[in-house]
Coordinates of C-alpha atoms in Angstrom, one line a residue:
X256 CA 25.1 -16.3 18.9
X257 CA 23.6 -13.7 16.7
X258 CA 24.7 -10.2 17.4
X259 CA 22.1 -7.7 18.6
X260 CA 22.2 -5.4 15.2
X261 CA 21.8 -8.9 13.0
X262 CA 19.3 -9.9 15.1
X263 CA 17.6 -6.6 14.9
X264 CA 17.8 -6.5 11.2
X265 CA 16.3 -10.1 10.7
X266 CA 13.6 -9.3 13.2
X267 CA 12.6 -6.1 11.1
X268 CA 12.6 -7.7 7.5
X269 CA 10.3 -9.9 9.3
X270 CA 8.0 -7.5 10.2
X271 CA 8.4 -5.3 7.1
X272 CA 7.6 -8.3 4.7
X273 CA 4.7 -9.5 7.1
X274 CA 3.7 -5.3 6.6
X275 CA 3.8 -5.5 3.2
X276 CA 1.7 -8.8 2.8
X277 CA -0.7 -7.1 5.2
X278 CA -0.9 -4.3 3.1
X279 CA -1.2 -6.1 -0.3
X280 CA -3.9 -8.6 0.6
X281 CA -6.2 -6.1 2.8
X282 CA -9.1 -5.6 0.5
X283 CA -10.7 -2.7 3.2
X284 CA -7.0 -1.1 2.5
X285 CA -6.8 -1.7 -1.2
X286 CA -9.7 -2.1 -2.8
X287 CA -12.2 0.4 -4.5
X288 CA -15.4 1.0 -3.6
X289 CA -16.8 -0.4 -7.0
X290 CA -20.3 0.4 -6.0
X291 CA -20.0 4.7 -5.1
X292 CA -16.6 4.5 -7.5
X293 CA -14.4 5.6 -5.1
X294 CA -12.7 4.7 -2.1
X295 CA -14.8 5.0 1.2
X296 CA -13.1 7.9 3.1
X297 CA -14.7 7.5 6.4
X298 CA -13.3 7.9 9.8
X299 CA -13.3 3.5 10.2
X300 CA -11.2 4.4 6.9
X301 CA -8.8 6.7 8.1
X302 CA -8.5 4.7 11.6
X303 CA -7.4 1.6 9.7
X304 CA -4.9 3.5 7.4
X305 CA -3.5 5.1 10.5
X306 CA -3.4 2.4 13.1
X307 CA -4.0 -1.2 11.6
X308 CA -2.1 -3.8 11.7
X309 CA 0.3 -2.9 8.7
X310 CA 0.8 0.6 10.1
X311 CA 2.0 -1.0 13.6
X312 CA 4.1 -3.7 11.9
X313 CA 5.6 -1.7 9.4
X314 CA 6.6 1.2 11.8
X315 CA 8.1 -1.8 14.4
X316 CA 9.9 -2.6 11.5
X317 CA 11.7 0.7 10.8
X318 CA 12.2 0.9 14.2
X319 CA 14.1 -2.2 14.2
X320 CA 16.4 -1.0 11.3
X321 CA 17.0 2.0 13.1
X322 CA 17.7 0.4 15.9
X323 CA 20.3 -1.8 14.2
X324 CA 21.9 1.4 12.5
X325 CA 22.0 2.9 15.8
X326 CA 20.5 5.9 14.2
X327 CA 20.1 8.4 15.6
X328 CA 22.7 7.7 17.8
X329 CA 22.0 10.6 20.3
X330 CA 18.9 8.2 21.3
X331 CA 21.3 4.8 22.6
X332 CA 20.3 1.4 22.5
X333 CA 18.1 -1.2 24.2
X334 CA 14.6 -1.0 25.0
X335 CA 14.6 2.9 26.0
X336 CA 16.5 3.6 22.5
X337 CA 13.9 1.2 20.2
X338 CA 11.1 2.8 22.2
X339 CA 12.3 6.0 21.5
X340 CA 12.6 5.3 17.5
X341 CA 9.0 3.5 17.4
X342 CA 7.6 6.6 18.9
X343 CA 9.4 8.8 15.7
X344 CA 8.8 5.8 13.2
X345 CA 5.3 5.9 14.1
X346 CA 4.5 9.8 14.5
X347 CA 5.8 9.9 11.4
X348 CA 3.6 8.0 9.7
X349 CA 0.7 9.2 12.0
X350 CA 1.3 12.5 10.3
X351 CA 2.2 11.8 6.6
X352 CA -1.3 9.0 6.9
X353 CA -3.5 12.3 8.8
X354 CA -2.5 14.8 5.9
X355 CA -2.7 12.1 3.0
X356 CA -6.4 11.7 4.1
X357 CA -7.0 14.9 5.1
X358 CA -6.0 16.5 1.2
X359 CA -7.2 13.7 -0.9
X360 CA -10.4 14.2 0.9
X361 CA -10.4 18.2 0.0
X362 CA -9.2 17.4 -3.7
X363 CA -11.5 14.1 -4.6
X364 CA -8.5 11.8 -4.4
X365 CA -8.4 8.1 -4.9
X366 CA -7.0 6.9 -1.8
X367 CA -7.0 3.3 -2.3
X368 CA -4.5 1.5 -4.7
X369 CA -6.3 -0.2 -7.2
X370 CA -4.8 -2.8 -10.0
X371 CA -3.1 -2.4 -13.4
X372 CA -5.6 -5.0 -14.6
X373 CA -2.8 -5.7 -17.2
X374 CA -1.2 -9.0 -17.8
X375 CA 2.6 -8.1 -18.6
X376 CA 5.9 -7.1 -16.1
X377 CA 6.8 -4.4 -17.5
X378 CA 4.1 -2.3 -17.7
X379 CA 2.2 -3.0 -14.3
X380 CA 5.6 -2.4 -13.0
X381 CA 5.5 0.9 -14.5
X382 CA 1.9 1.5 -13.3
X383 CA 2.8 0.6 -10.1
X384 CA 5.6 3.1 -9.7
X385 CA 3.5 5.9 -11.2
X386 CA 0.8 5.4 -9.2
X387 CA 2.8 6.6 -6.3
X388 CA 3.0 9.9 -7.6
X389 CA 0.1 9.8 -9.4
X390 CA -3.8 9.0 -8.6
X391 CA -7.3 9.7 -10.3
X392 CA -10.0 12.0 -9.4
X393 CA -12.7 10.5 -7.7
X394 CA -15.4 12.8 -9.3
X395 CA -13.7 12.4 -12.9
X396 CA -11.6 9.3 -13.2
X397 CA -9.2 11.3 -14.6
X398 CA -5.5 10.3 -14.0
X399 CA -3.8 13.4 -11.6
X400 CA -1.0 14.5 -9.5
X401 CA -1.0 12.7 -6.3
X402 CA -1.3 16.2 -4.3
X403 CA -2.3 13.8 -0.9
X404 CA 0.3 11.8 -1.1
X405 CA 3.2 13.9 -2.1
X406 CA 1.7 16.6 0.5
X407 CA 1.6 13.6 3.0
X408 CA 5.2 12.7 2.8
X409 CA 7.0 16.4 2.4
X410 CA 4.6 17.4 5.8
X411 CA 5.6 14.7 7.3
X412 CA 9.2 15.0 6.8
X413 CA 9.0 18.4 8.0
X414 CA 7.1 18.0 10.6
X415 CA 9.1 15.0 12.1
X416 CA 11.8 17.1 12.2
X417 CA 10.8 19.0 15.1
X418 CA 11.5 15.6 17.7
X419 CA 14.7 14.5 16.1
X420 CA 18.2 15.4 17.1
X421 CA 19.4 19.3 16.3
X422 CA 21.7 18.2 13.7
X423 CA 18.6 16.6 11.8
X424 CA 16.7 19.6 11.7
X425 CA 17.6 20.0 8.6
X426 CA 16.4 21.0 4.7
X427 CA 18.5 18.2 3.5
X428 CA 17.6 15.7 6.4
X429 CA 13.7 16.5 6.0
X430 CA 14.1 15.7 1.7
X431 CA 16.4 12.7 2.1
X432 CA 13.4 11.3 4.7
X433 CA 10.4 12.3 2.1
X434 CA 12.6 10.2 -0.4
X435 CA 12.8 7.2 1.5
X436 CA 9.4 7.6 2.4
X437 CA 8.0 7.6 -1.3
X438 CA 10.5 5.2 -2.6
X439 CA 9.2 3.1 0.8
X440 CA 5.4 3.7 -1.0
X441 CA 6.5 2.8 -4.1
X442 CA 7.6 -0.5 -3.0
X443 CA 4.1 -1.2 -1.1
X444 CA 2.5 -0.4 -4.8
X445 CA 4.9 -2.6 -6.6
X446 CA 3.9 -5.5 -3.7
X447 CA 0.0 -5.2 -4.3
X448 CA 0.2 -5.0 -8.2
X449 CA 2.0 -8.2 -7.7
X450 CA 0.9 -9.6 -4.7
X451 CA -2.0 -12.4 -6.6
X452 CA 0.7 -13.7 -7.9
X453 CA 2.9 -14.1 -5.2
X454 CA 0.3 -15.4 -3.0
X455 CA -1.2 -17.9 -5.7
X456 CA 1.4 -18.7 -8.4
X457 CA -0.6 -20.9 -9.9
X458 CA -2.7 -18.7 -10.8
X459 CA -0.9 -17.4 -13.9
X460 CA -0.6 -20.9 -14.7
X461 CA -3.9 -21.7 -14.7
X462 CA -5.2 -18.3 -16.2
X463 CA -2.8 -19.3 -19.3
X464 CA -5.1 -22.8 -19.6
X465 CA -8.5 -20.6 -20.4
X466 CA -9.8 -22.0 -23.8
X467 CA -9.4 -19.9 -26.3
X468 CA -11.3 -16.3 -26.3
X469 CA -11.4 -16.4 -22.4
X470 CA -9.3 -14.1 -20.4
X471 CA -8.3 -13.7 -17.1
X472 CA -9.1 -10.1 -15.8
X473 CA -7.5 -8.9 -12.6
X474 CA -10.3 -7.4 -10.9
X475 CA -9.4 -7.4 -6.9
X476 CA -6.0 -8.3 -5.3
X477 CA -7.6 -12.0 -3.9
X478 CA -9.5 -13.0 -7.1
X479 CA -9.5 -13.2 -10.2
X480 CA -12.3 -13.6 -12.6
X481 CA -13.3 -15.0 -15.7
X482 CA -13.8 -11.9 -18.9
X483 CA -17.4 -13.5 -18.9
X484 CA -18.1 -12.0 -15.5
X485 CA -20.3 -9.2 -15.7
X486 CA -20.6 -5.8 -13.5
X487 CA -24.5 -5.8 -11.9
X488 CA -25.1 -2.7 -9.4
X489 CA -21.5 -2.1 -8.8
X490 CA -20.9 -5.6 -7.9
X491 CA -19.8 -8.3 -10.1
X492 CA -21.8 -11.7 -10.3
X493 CA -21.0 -14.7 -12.4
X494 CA -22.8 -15.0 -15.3
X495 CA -26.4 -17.3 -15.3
X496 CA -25.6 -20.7 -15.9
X497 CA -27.1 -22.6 -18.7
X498 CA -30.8 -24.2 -18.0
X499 CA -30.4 -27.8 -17.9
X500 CA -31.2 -29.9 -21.2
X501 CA -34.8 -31.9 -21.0

């Protein structure tokens, strides 16, 4: 019989991989607004960042983990102890997802993730990981620091501090949690960037097939269009086909 920690961990990788597939393939969560050039910021926005369906299995998840770790240990086990660690998991991100909004807003943040567009590992890797740290300006479309999301994980930290056991009320405690908590972000990046590809592998496959002078661009995490595709009112349309021969 599978012990209850085991069981817990298996139970949360679930729900953290299901999380991060939630995540990656949401367009109203990833994807620009390619019409206003930036991402919607409304309060249906904000709502869905803070209590979708990736926020709820993602923070069941950590929960889980927790709950396996039997940390903190001050809270005990069973239902009252995972209860207990949902309710910090999720404040948490309540919090870090309330200020991230809030100063990306202020500053003309991009809040959404949006693509590499690029066709090699390395360097959408590399974009990916940036990207956690870094974000354009909506006004601009100038690459710069990610004030919303760094501000978003330090005042969460801190903040979650203040319902946790004494002996976590701690500076070290708080920036050991922001750390995971970026390096947790960096991982959703690195899923979306990659995430057409895990979904449909076949893609690749048959992007490589394109006669020659054709390109595959990477345009939205579900589709992928032809370089022939062009960009009318924000939106982008196949091109006209040809007028049948008489």
């Amino acid at each position: 019989m599978m012990k209850a920690p085991h069981y817990c961990l298996s139970a949360s990788a679930f729900l953290l991989t299901a999380a991060m597939a939630a995540q990656a393939g949401d367009p109203d969560v990833i994807i620009q607004d390619h019409k206003s050039g930036e991402s919607s910021g409304t309060a249906r926005d904000y709502w869905h960042r803070t209590f979708g369906k990736t926020s709820i299995l993602a923070s069941a998840a950590g929960a889980g983990i927790e709950q396996a770790r039997g940390a903190p240990s001050e809270w005990g086990g069973g239902v009252a102890g995972f209860g207990k660690r949902l309710g910090s998991v999720f404040g948490a991100h309540a919090v870090k997802a309330s200020l991230h909004f809030a100063i990306s807003k202020a500053l003309h943040e991009e809040l959404s993730y949006e693509p590499s567009g690029q066709d090699r590992f390395g360097p959408r890797l590399r974009y990916a990981l940036l990207r956690t740290v870094i974000t354009r300006k909506t006004t601009t479309g100038k690459n710069t620091l990610a004030v919303g999301e760094i501000g978003g994980v330090v005042g969460s930290a801190a903040i979650s501090r203040l319902w946790q056991p004494v002996r976590f009320r701690t500076f070290a405690s708080g920036a050991g949690s922001a750390g995971i908590s970026l390096g947790i972000d960096a991982g959703f990046n690195v899923t979306r960037e990659f995430w057409p590809e895990i979904r449909h592998p076949r893609r690749r496959a048959n992007a490589a097939q394109l006669p020659a002078g054709q390109t595959a661009t990477r345009t939205a995490p579900n589709t992928v269009h032809q370089s022939e595709a062009i960009l009318h009112d924000g939106r982008f349309a196949e091109p006209p086909h040809p007028a049948p021969q008489k």
